Amino acid sequence: MTDFVFAPAQAPRLPIIGQARQFPVHRIYCVGRNFAEHAKEMGAEVARGTPVFFMKPADAIVAPGGRIPYPSQTNDLHHEVELVVALGRDADGVVSVEQAPALVFGYGVGIDLTRRDLQAQAKEKRLPWDIAKGFDHSAPASALIPAADVTALPARRLWLEVNGTLRQQAPLSDMVFGVGEILHELSKLFALKAGDLVFMGTPAGVAALQPGDKFRAGVDGLIEFSGQIE
Ligand code: MN
């Protein structure tokens, strides 16, 4: 047995609907500007081109019921509700759009929490987004629903309410790049592994969260979860 100098951290994990076993998180990839109306509200060009990717650390994941403290060093914490794709198999190099669905274990809903003020400063100075996007507790997510239990995904509505008021909603068919295209593009850049999560980008309506705010988010007929900012 390997002797570590201290005990390694436990794998970040998400529950799975209908199963006692949990999903161990390997990496968290995120897609930027994947809904045209959100790209517009952020003042970005709406062009298909190549998808924008960034990452969060795996331990930024917050399973349902976990603590979501209001982060330090921001006065403008934003919610971005997103479809989460969970991979259950390693990719063998670059995967085609057609091969991509075979990698998918299941789906969830997540919130790509963003220090919007720090992201705006980073964009202005052409600096990296890490401190705006990859902070502790920045990726609350639902339990995962196995892909075998999911039908008609593109037609379903992704939504987020804050304190009972609807803030974001769009059909998943509004995504500029679909799941297959995103996994194809990601697999050109990274070795995709079982345990990877992909946050697929957010629709329009991103806005600020305050301490004490309660949110509910879901994909109609599939998944729902809730949480509160401390
Ligand atoms: Mn996002």
PDB file of C-alpha atoms and ligand atoms in Angstrom:
ATOM      1  CA  MET A   1       0.000   0.000   0.000  1.00  0.00           C
ATOM      2  CA  THR A   2       1.241   3.494  -0.886  1.00  0.00           C
ATOM      3  CA  ASP A   3       2.265   5.618   2.051  1.00  0.00           C
ATOM      4  CA  PHE A   4       0.950   9.153   1.654  1.00  0.00           C
ATOM      5  CA  VAL A   5       2.342  11.937   3.825  1.00  0.00           C
ATOM      6  CA  PHE A   6      -1.255  12.736   4.738  1.00  0.00           C
ATOM      7  CA  ALA A   7      -4.615  11.192   3.887  1.00  0.00           C
ATOM      8  CA  PRO A   8      -5.687  12.107   0.317  1.00  0.00           C
ATOM      9  CA  ALA A   9      -8.928  14.084   0.018  1.00  0.00           C
ATOM     10  CA  GLN A  10     -12.087  12.077  -0.580  1.00  0.00           C
ATOM     11  CA  ALA A  11     -13.334  12.167  -4.172  1.00  0.00           C
ATOM     12  CA  PRO A  12     -15.905  14.911  -4.776  1.00  0.00           C
ATOM     13  CA  ARG A  13     -19.158  13.164  -5.611  1.00  0.00           C
ATOM     14  CA  LEU A  14     -22.789  13.535  -6.691  1.00  0.00           C
ATOM     15  CA  PRO A  15     -25.730  11.291  -5.831  1.00  0.00           C
ATOM     16  CA  ILE A  16     -27.505   9.339  -8.572  1.00  0.00           C
ATOM     17  CA  ILE A  17     -31.298   9.228  -8.796  1.00  0.00           C
ATOM     18  CA  GLY A  18     -32.533   5.712  -8.007  1.00  0.00           C
ATOM     19  CA  GLN A  19     -29.127   4.352  -6.964  1.00  0.00           C
ATOM     20  CA  ALA A  20     -27.318   4.077  -3.640  1.00  0.00           C
ATOM     21  CA  ARG A  21     -23.949   4.356  -5.403  1.00  0.00           C
ATOM     22  CA  GLN A  22     -22.450   7.782  -5.993  1.00  0.00           C
ATOM     23  CA  PHE A  23     -20.788   9.404  -8.986  1.00  0.00           C
ATOM     24  CA  PRO A  24     -17.113  10.305  -8.354  1.00  0.00           C
ATOM     25  CA  VAL A  25     -16.203  13.626  -9.971  1.00  0.00           C
ATOM     26  CA  HIS A  26     -12.942  13.710 -11.938  1.00  0.00           C
ATOM     27  CA  ARG A  27     -12.918  17.149 -13.654  1.00  0.00           C
ATOM     28  CA  ILE A  28     -15.395  19.959 -14.272  1.00  0.00           C
ATOM     29  CA  TYR A  29     -15.344  21.440 -17.767  1.00  0.00           C
ATOM     30  CA  CYS A  30     -17.539  24.453 -18.515  1.00  0.00           C
ATOM     31  CA  VAL A  31     -18.786  25.877 -21.808  1.00  0.00           C
ATOM     32  CA  GLY A  32     -19.083  29.645 -22.236  1.00  0.00           C
ATOM     33  CA  ARG A  33     -21.482  31.506 -24.533  1.00  0.00           C
ATOM     34  CA  ASN A  34     -23.526  28.476 -25.551  1.00  0.00           C
ATOM     35  CA  PHE A  35     -26.875  30.294 -25.666  1.00  0.00           C
ATOM     36  CA  ALA A  36     -27.032  33.218 -28.109  1.00  0.00           C
ATOM     37  CA  GLU A  37     -29.297  35.360 -25.893  1.00  0.00           C
ATOM     38  CA  HIS A  38     -26.890  35.045 -22.946  1.00  0.00           C
ATOM     39  CA  ALA A  39     -23.863  35.835 -25.119  1.00  0.00           C
ATOM     40  CA  LYS A  40     -25.712  38.987 -26.233  1.00  0.00           C
ATOM     41  CA  GLU A  41     -26.539  40.069 -22.676  1.00  0.00           C
ATOM     42  CA  MET A  42     -22.825  39.719 -21.824  1.00  0.00           C
ATOM     43  CA  GLY A  43     -21.912  41.900 -24.806  1.00  0.00           C
ATOM     44  CA  ALA A  44     -20.179  39.043 -26.632  1.00  0.00           C
ATOM     45  CA  GLU A  45     -20.371  38.318 -30.320  1.00  0.00           C
ATOM     46  CA  VAL A  46     -22.870  35.657 -31.276  1.00  0.00           C
ATOM     47  CA  ALA A  47     -20.857  33.543 -33.660  1.00  0.00           C
ATOM     48  CA  ARG A  48     -20.729  29.759 -33.890  1.00  0.00           C
ATOM     49  CA  GLY A  49     -16.971  29.454 -34.352  1.00  0.00           C
ATOM     50  CA  THR A  50     -15.322  27.276 -31.708  1.00  0.00           C
ATOM     51  CA  PRO A  51     -16.850  26.822 -28.249  1.00  0.00           C
ATOM     52  CA  VAL A  52     -15.330  28.672 -25.284  1.00  0.00           C
ATOM     53  CA  PHE A  53     -14.095  26.352 -22.506  1.00  0.00           C
ATOM     54  CA  PHE A  54     -12.912  26.942 -18.963  1.00  0.00           C
ATOM     55  CA  MET A  55     -12.631  24.709 -15.899  1.00  0.00           C
ATOM     56  CA  LYS A  56     -13.496  24.561 -12.248  1.00  0.00           C
ATOM     57  CA  PRO A  57     -11.667  22.372  -9.736  1.00  0.00           C
ATOM     58  CA  ALA A  58     -13.460  19.071  -9.071  1.00  0.00           C
ATOM     59  CA  ASP A  59     -13.887  19.963  -5.405  1.00  0.00           C
ATOM     60  CA  ALA A  60     -15.880  23.093  -6.349  1.00  0.00           C
ATOM     61  CA  ILE A  61     -18.834  20.713  -6.705  1.00  0.00           C
ATOM     62  CA  VAL A  62     -21.535  21.066  -4.040  1.00  0.00           C
ATOM     63  CA  ALA A  63     -23.910  18.106  -3.816  1.00  0.00           C
ATOM     64  CA  PRO A  64     -27.574  18.810  -3.014  1.00  0.00           C
ATOM     65  CA  GLY A  65     -27.919  19.911   0.606  1.00  0.00           C
ATOM     66  CA  GLY A  66     -24.292  21.060   0.810  1.00  0.00           C
ATOM     67  CA  ARG A  67     -23.215  24.485   2.072  1.00  0.00           C
ATOM     68  CA  ILE A  68     -22.958  27.352  -0.448  1.00  0.00           C
ATOM     69  CA  PRO A  69     -21.262  30.232   1.369  1.00  0.00           C
ATOM     70  CA  TYR A  70     -21.353  33.668  -0.273  1.00  0.00           C
ATOM     71  CA  PRO A  71     -17.795  33.862  -1.676  1.00  0.00           C
ATOM     72  CA  SER A  72     -15.115  36.291  -0.558  1.00  0.00           C
ATOM     73  CA  GLN A  73     -13.806  39.195  -2.647  1.00  0.00           C
ATOM     74  CA  THR A  74     -16.964  39.841  -4.668  1.00  0.00           C
ATOM     75  CA  ASN A  75     -19.980  42.121  -4.490  1.00  0.00           C
ATOM     76  CA  ASP A  76     -21.648  40.610  -7.552  1.00  0.00           C
ATOM     77  CA  LEU A  77     -22.183  36.844  -7.288  1.00  0.00           C
ATOM     78  CA  HIS A  78     -24.181  35.655 -10.321  1.00  0.00           C
ATOM     79  CA  HIS A  79     -26.174  32.498 -10.978  1.00  0.00           C
ATOM     80  CA  GLU A  80     -25.847  30.643 -14.301  1.00  0.00           C
ATOM     81  CA  VAL A  81     -28.136  27.612 -14.506  1.00  0.00           C
ATOM     82  CA  GLU A  82     -26.770  24.901 -16.793  1.00  0.00           C
ATOM     83  CA  LEU A  83     -27.348  21.370 -18.033  1.00  0.00           C
ATOM     84  CA  VAL A  84     -24.627  19.105 -16.619  1.00  0.00           C
ATOM     85  CA  VAL A  85     -23.398  16.141 -18.663  1.00  0.00           C
ATOM     86  CA  ALA A  86     -21.707  13.387 -16.636  1.00  0.00           C
ATOM     87  CA  LEU A  87     -19.318  10.966 -18.366  1.00  0.00           C
ATOM     88  CA  GLY A  88     -19.294   7.314 -17.359  1.00  0.00           C
ATOM     89  CA  ARG A  89     -16.496   6.082 -19.630  1.00  0.00           C
ATOM     90  CA  ASP A  90     -13.018   7.151 -20.712  1.00  0.00           C
ATOM     91  CA  ALA A  91     -12.783   8.420 -24.282  1.00  0.00           C
ATOM     92  CA  ASP A  92     -10.315   6.685 -26.577  1.00  0.00           C
ATOM     93  CA  GLY A  93      -8.741   9.847 -27.980  1.00  0.00           C
ATOM     94  CA  VAL A  94     -10.886  12.149 -30.084  1.00  0.00           C
ATOM     95  CA  VAL A  95     -14.552  11.117 -30.099  1.00  0.00           C
ATOM     96  CA  SER A  96     -16.834  11.872 -33.027  1.00  0.00           C
ATOM     97  CA  VAL A  97     -20.171  13.605 -32.536  1.00  0.00           C
ATOM     98  CA  GLU A  98     -21.806  10.232 -33.266  1.00  0.00           C
ATOM     99  CA  GLN A  99     -19.661   8.335 -30.707  1.00  0.00           C
ATOM    100  CA  ALA A 100     -20.088  10.932 -27.965  1.00  0.00           C
ATOM    101  CA  PRO A 101     -23.438   9.765 -26.521  1.00  0.00           C
ATOM    102  CA  ALA A 102     -21.861   6.394 -25.617  1.00  0.00           C
ATOM    103  CA  LEU A 103     -19.630   8.220 -23.093  1.00  0.00           C
ATOM    104  CA  VAL A 104     -22.542   9.839 -21.258  1.00  0.00           C
ATOM    105  CA  PHE A 105     -23.484   8.332 -17.901  1.00  0.00           C
ATOM    106  CA  GLY A 106     -26.271  10.771 -17.175  1.00  0.00           C
ATOM    107  CA  TYR A 107     -27.422  14.329 -16.760  1.00  0.00           C
ATOM    108  CA  GLY A 108     -27.918  16.858 -14.005  1.00  0.00           C
ATOM    109  CA  VAL A 109     -28.521  20.546 -13.458  1.00  0.00           C
ATOM    110  CA  GLY A 110     -25.840  22.798 -12.010  1.00  0.00           C
ATOM    111  CA  ILE A 111     -25.244  26.430 -11.155  1.00  0.00           C
ATOM    112  CA  ASP A 112     -22.050  27.937 -12.580  1.00  0.00           C
ATOM    113  CA  LEU A 113     -21.622  30.498  -9.789  1.00  0.00           C
ATOM    114  CA  THR A 114     -19.604  33.466 -11.002  1.00  0.00           C
ATOM    115  CA  ARG A 115     -17.894  36.410  -9.326  1.00  0.00           C
ATOM    116  CA  ARG A 116     -19.160  38.680 -12.125  1.00  0.00           C
ATOM    117  CA  ASP A 117     -17.252  41.751 -10.965  1.00  0.00           C
ATOM    118  CA  LEU A 118     -13.949  39.861 -10.989  1.00  0.00           C
ATOM    119  CA  GLN A 119     -14.805  38.295 -14.362  1.00  0.00           C
ATOM    120  CA  ALA A 120     -15.489  41.755 -15.840  1.00  0.00           C
ATOM    121  CA  GLN A 121     -12.115  42.975 -14.549  1.00  0.00           C
ATOM    122  CA  ALA A 122     -10.374  39.900 -15.964  1.00  0.00           C
ATOM    123  CA  LYS A 123     -12.000  40.379 -19.377  1.00  0.00           C
ATOM    124  CA  GLU A 124     -11.016  44.056 -19.410  1.00  0.00           C
ATOM    125  CA  LYS A 125      -7.386  43.239 -18.574  1.00  0.00           C
ATOM    126  CA  ARG A 126      -7.287  40.078 -20.736  1.00  0.00           C
ATOM    127  CA  LEU A 127      -6.485  38.006 -17.647  1.00  0.00           C
ATOM    128  CA  PRO A 128      -7.597  34.418 -16.889  1.00  0.00           C
ATOM    129  CA  TRP A 129     -11.070  33.738 -15.438  1.00  0.00           C
ATOM    130  CA  ASP A 130     -10.021  31.295 -12.703  1.00  0.00           C
ATOM    131  CA  ILE A 131     -10.729  33.498  -9.675  1.00  0.00           C
ATOM    132  CA  ALA A 132     -14.078  34.540 -11.189  1.00  0.00           C
ATOM    133  CA  LYS A 133     -15.215  30.999 -11.982  1.00  0.00           C
ATOM    134  CA  GLY A 134     -13.186  28.351 -10.150  1.00  0.00           C
ATOM    135  CA  PHE A 135     -13.631  29.311  -6.507  1.00  0.00           C
ATOM    136  CA  ASP A 136     -14.647  27.057  -3.606  1.00  0.00           C
ATOM    137  CA  HIS A 137     -18.319  25.966  -3.631  1.00  0.00           C
ATOM    138  CA  SER A 138     -18.780  27.485  -7.123  1.00  0.00           C
ATOM    139  CA  ALA A 139     -20.519  24.468  -8.659  1.00  0.00           C
ATOM    140  CA  PRO A 140     -23.691  23.416  -6.820  1.00  0.00           C
ATOM    141  CA  ALA A 141     -25.355  20.573  -8.715  1.00  0.00           C
ATOM    142  CA  SER A 142     -28.317  18.203  -8.613  1.00  0.00           C
ATOM    143  CA  ALA A 143     -28.319  14.452  -8.329  1.00  0.00           C
ATOM    144  CA  LEU A 144     -27.651  12.808 -11.705  1.00  0.00           C
ATOM    145  CA  ILE A 145     -30.307  11.014 -13.742  1.00  0.00           C
ATOM    146  CA  PRO A 146     -28.976   8.034 -15.732  1.00  0.00           C
ATOM    147  CA  ALA A 147     -29.006   8.629 -19.501  1.00  0.00           C
ATOM    148  CA  ALA A 148     -31.144   5.501 -20.009  1.00  0.00           C
ATOM    149  CA  ASP A 149     -33.981   7.294 -18.153  1.00  0.00           C
ATOM    150  CA  VAL A 150     -33.760  10.461 -20.291  1.00  0.00           C
ATOM    151  CA  THR A 151     -35.850  11.054 -23.397  1.00  0.00           C
ATOM    152  CA  ALA A 152     -36.474  14.092 -25.616  1.00  0.00           C
ATOM    153  CA  LEU A 153     -33.762  16.170 -23.942  1.00  0.00           C
ATOM    154  CA  PRO A 154     -33.541  19.046 -26.495  1.00  0.00           C
ATOM    155  CA  ALA A 155     -37.247  19.850 -26.191  1.00  0.00           C
ATOM    156  CA  ARG A 156     -37.078  20.162 -22.400  1.00  0.00           C
ATOM    157  CA  ARG A 157     -36.883  23.506 -20.598  1.00  0.00           C
ATOM    158  CA  LEU A 158     -33.955  24.438 -18.356  1.00  0.00           C
ATOM    159  CA  TRP A 159     -35.016  26.882 -15.642  1.00  0.00           C
ATOM    160  CA  LEU A 160     -33.972  28.649 -12.431  1.00  0.00           C
ATOM    161  CA  GLU A 161     -36.057  30.427  -9.797  1.00  0.00           C
ATOM    162  CA  VAL A 162     -34.697  32.647  -7.021  1.00  0.00           C
ATOM    163  CA  ASN A 163     -36.959  33.207  -4.001  1.00  0.00           C
ATOM    164  CA  GLY A 164     -39.890  31.927  -6.074  1.00  0.00           C
ATOM    165  CA  THR A 165     -39.295  34.265  -9.039  1.00  0.00           C
ATOM    166  CA  LEU A 166     -38.338  32.802 -12.416  1.00  0.00           C
ATOM    167  CA  ARG A 167     -34.961  34.231 -13.484  1.00  0.00           C
ATOM    168  CA  GLN A 168     -33.744  31.995 -16.326  1.00  0.00           C
ATOM    169  CA  GLN A 169     -35.440  29.603 -18.732  1.00  0.00           C
ATOM    170  CA  ALA A 170     -34.842  28.238 -22.215  1.00  0.00           C
ATOM    171  CA  PRO A 171     -35.368  25.003 -24.117  1.00  0.00           C
ATOM    172  CA  LEU A 172     -32.161  22.979 -24.322  1.00  0.00           C
ATOM    173  CA  SER A 173     -32.557  23.093 -28.107  1.00  0.00           C
ATOM    174  CA  ASP A 174     -31.419  26.747 -27.839  1.00  0.00           C
ATOM    175  CA  MET A 175     -27.866  25.576 -27.085  1.00  0.00           C
ATOM    176  CA  VAL A 176     -25.509  26.689 -29.861  1.00  0.00           C
ATOM    177  CA  PHE A 177     -23.417  23.505 -29.509  1.00  0.00           C
ATOM    178  CA  GLY A 178     -25.162  20.266 -28.550  1.00  0.00           C
ATOM    179  CA  VAL A 179     -23.769  17.619 -26.213  1.00  0.00           C
ATOM    180  CA  GLY A 180     -22.165  15.589 -29.022  1.00  0.00           C
ATOM    181  CA  GLU A 181     -20.444  18.615 -30.542  1.00  0.00           C
ATOM    182  CA  ILE A 182     -19.137  19.787 -27.173  1.00  0.00           C
ATOM    183  CA  LEU A 183     -17.716  16.359 -26.270  1.00  0.00           C
ATOM    184  CA  HIS A 184     -16.114  16.138 -29.716  1.00  0.00           C
ATOM    185  CA  GLU A 185     -14.450  19.557 -29.311  1.00  0.00           C
ATOM    186  CA  LEU A 186     -13.383  18.889 -25.695  1.00  0.00           C
ATOM    187  CA  SER A 187     -11.870  15.528 -26.656  1.00  0.00           C
ATOM    188  CA  LYS A 188      -9.539  17.303 -29.100  1.00  0.00           C
ATOM    189  CA  LEU A 189      -8.138  19.295 -26.177  1.00  0.00           C
ATOM    190  CA  PHE A 190      -8.272  16.929 -23.186  1.00  0.00           C
ATOM    191  CA  ALA A 191      -8.319  13.181 -22.444  1.00  0.00           C
ATOM    192  CA  LEU A 192     -11.954  12.785 -21.395  1.00  0.00           C
ATOM    193  CA  LYS A 193     -12.407  10.419 -18.453  1.00  0.00           C
ATOM    194  CA  ALA A 194     -15.172   8.687 -16.557  1.00  0.00           C
ATOM    195  CA  GLY A 195     -16.135  11.114 -13.798  1.00  0.00           C
ATOM    196  CA  ASP A 196     -15.838  14.242 -15.914  1.00  0.00           C
ATOM    197  CA  LEU A 197     -18.691  16.737 -15.717  1.00  0.00           C
ATOM    198  CA  VAL A 198     -19.472  19.260 -18.438  1.00  0.00           C
ATOM    199  CA  PHE A 199     -21.463  22.384 -17.551  1.00  0.00           C
ATOM    200  CA  MET A 200     -23.095  23.174 -20.893  1.00  0.00           C
ATOM    201  CA  GLY A 201     -23.561  26.949 -20.675  1.00  0.00           C
ATOM    202  CA  THR A 202     -26.371  29.205 -19.498  1.00  0.00           C
ATOM    203  CA  PRO A 203     -29.381  30.920 -21.069  1.00  0.00           C
ATOM    204  CA  ALA A 204     -30.141  34.636 -20.701  1.00  0.00           C
ATOM    205  CA  GLY A 205     -31.269  36.092 -17.388  1.00  0.00           C
ATOM    206  CA  VAL A 206     -28.120  35.764 -15.288  1.00  0.00           C
ATOM    207  CA  ALA A 207     -28.330  38.045 -12.250  1.00  0.00           C
ATOM    208  CA  ALA A 208     -27.067  38.594  -8.725  1.00  0.00           C
ATOM    209  CA  LEU A 209     -27.600  36.350  -5.717  1.00  0.00           C
ATOM    210  CA  GLN A 210     -27.585  37.726  -2.158  1.00  0.00           C
ATOM    211  CA  PRO A 211     -26.844  35.950   1.124  1.00  0.00           C
ATOM    212  CA  GLY A 212     -30.009  34.114   2.194  1.00  0.00           C
ATOM    213  CA  ASP A 213     -31.396  33.725  -1.340  1.00  0.00           C
ATOM    214  CA  LYS A 214     -33.070  30.393  -2.051  1.00  0.00           C
ATOM    215  CA  PHE A 215     -32.937  28.917  -5.529  1.00  0.00           C
ATOM    216  CA  ARG A 216     -34.695  26.077  -7.313  1.00  0.00           C
ATOM    217  CA  ALA A 217     -33.497  24.818 -10.675  1.00  0.00           C
ATOM    218  CA  GLY A 218     -34.379  22.017 -13.015  1.00  0.00           C
ATOM    219  CA  VAL A 219     -35.022  20.501 -16.375  1.00  0.00           C
ATOM    220  CA  ASP A 220     -38.771  19.994 -16.862  1.00  0.00           C
ATOM    221  CA  GLY A 221     -39.902  16.450 -16.219  1.00  0.00           C
ATOM    222  CA  LEU A 222     -36.394  15.183 -15.362  1.00  0.00           C
ATOM    223  CA  ILE A 223     -34.558  16.856 -12.511  1.00  0.00           C
ATOM    224  CA  GLU A 224     -35.100  19.468  -9.844  1.00  0.00           C
ATOM    225  CA  PHE A 225     -32.941  20.665  -6.983  1.00  0.00           C
ATOM    226  CA  SER A 226     -32.773  23.547  -4.562  1.00  0.00           C
ATOM    227  CA  GLY A 227     -30.295  25.320  -2.361  1.00  0.00           C
ATOM    228  CA  GLN A 228     -29.592  28.464  -0.419  1.00  0.00           C
ATOM    229  CA  ILE A 229     -26.741  30.963  -0.411  1.00  0.00           C
ATOM    230  CA  GLU A 230     -25.405  31.364   3.134  1.00  0.00           C
TER     231      GLU A 230
HETATM  232 MN    MN B   1     -21.562  29.347 -17.377  1.00  0.00          MN
END
